[in-house]
CSV table of C-alpha atoms in Angstrom, one decimal:
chain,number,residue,atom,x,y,z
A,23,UNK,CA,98.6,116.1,102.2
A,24,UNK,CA,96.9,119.1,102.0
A,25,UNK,CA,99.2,121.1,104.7
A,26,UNK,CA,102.0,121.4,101.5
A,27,UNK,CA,99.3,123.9,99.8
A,28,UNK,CA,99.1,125.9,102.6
A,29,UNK,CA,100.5,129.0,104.2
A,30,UNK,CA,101.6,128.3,108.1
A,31,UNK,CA,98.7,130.9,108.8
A,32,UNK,CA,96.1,128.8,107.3
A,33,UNK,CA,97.5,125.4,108.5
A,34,UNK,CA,98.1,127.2,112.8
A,35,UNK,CA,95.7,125.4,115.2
A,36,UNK,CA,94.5,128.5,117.1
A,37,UNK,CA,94.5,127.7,121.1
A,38,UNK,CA,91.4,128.5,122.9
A,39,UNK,CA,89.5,127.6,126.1
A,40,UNK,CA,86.5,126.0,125.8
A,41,UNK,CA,84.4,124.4,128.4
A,42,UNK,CA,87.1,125.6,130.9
A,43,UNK,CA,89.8,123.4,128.8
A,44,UNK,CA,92.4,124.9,126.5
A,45,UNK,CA,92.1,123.4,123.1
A,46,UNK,CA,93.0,123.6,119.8
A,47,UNK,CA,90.2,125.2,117.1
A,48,UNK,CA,90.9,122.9,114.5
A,49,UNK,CA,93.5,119.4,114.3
A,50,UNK,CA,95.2,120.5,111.1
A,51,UNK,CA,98.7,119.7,112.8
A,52,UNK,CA,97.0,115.7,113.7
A,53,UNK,CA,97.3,116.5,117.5
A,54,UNK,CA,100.6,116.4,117.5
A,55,UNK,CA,102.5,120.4,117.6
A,56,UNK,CA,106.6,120.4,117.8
A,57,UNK,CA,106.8,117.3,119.0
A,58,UNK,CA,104.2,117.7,121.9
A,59,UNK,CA,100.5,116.1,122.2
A,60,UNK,CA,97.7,118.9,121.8
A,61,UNK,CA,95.3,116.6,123.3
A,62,UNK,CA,93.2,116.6,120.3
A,63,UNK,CA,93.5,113.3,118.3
A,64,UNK,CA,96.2,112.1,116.7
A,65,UNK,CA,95.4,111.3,113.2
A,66,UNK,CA,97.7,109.9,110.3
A,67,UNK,CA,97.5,109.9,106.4
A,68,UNK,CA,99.8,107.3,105.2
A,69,UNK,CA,101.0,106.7,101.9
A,70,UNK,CA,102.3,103.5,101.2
A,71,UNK,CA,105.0,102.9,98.0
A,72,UNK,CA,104.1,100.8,95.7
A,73,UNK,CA,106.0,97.2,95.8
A,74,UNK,CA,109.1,96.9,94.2
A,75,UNK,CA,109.6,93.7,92.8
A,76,UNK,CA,107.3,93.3,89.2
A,77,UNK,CA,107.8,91.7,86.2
A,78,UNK,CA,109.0,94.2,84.4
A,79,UNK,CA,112.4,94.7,83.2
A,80,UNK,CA,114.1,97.1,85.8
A,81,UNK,CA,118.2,98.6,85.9
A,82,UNK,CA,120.1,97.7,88.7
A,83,UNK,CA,123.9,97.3,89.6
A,84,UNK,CA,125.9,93.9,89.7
A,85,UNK,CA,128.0,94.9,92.4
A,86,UNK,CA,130.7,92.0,91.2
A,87,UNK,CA,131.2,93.8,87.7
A,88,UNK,CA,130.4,97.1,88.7
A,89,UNK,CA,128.5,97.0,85.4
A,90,UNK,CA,124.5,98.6,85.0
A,91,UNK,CA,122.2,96.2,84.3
A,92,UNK,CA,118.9,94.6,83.7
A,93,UNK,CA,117.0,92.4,85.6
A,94,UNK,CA,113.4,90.9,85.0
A,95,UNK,CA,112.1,88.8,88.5
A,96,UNK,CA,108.8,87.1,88.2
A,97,UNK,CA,106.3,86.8,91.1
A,98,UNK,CA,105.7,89.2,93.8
A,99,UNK,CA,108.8,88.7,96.3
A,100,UNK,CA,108.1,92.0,98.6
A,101,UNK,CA,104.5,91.7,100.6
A,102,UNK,CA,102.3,93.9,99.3
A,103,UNK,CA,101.1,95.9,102.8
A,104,UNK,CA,98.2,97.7,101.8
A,105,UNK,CA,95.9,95.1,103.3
A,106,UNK,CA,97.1,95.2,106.7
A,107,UNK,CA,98.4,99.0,106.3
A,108,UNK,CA,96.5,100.0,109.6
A,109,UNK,CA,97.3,97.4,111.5
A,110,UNK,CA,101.1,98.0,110.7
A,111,UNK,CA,100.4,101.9,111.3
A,112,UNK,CA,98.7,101.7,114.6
A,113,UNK,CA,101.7,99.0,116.2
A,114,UNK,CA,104.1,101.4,115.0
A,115,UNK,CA,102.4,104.3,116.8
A,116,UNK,CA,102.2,102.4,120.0
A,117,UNK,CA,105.5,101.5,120.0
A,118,UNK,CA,106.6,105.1,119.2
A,119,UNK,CA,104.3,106.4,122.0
A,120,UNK,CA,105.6,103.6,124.8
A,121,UNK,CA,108.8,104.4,123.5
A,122,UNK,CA,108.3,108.4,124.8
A,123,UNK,CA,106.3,107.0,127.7
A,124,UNK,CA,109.5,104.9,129.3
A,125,UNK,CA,111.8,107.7,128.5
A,126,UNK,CA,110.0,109.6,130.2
A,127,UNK,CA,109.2,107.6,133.1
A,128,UNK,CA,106.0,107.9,133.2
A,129,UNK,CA,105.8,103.9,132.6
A,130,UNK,CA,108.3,101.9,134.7
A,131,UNK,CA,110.1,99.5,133.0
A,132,UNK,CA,110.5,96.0,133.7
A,133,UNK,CA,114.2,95.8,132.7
A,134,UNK,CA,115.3,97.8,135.4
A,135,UNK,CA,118.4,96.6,137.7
């Protein structure tokens, strides 16, 4: 997360051409620039929250009262992801990038009429 310490002049991927290609300098942005691939690699740094259900006391609402109040589970009801954090990360990116792929047409898709 180090692109929220820096100025937009230090985080810019300079375009050159190199080799005959146009490229970006550096992958600051993680290949991805407004929206649009660079063509560099897209990279990720995920954060994942912490899971919610403890055993520890915690306020809530009861929504039949409409009273604050205090709840203590036991066990670990949530799935704690952080073990299969990539896997989850790089499905989600291929579904995203299909996704853009069939909008755009560039992959035909089988549900057509």
């Amino acid at each position: 997360f180090k692109a929220t310490e820096m100025k937009g002049s230090e985080h810019n991927d300079p375009w050159i051409v190199k080799d005959g290609k146009i490229q970006t300098t550096k992958n600051d942005a993680g290949g991805i620039i407004g929206g649009i691939s660079t063509g560099m690699p897209i990279e990720f740094i995920v954060a994942v929250k912490p899971t919610a259900t403890i055993g520890k006391p915690q306020k809530t609402v009861n929504i039949e009262t409409m009273e604050n109040v205090e709840i203590e589970l036991s066990g670990r009801h949530d799935p704690c992801i952080v073990p299969r954090a990539v896997v989850v990360v790089e499905a989600m990116t291929a579904i995203v990038l299909l996704d853009y792929l069939l909008i755009e047409g560039v992959v035909p898709s089988v549900l057509e009429p």
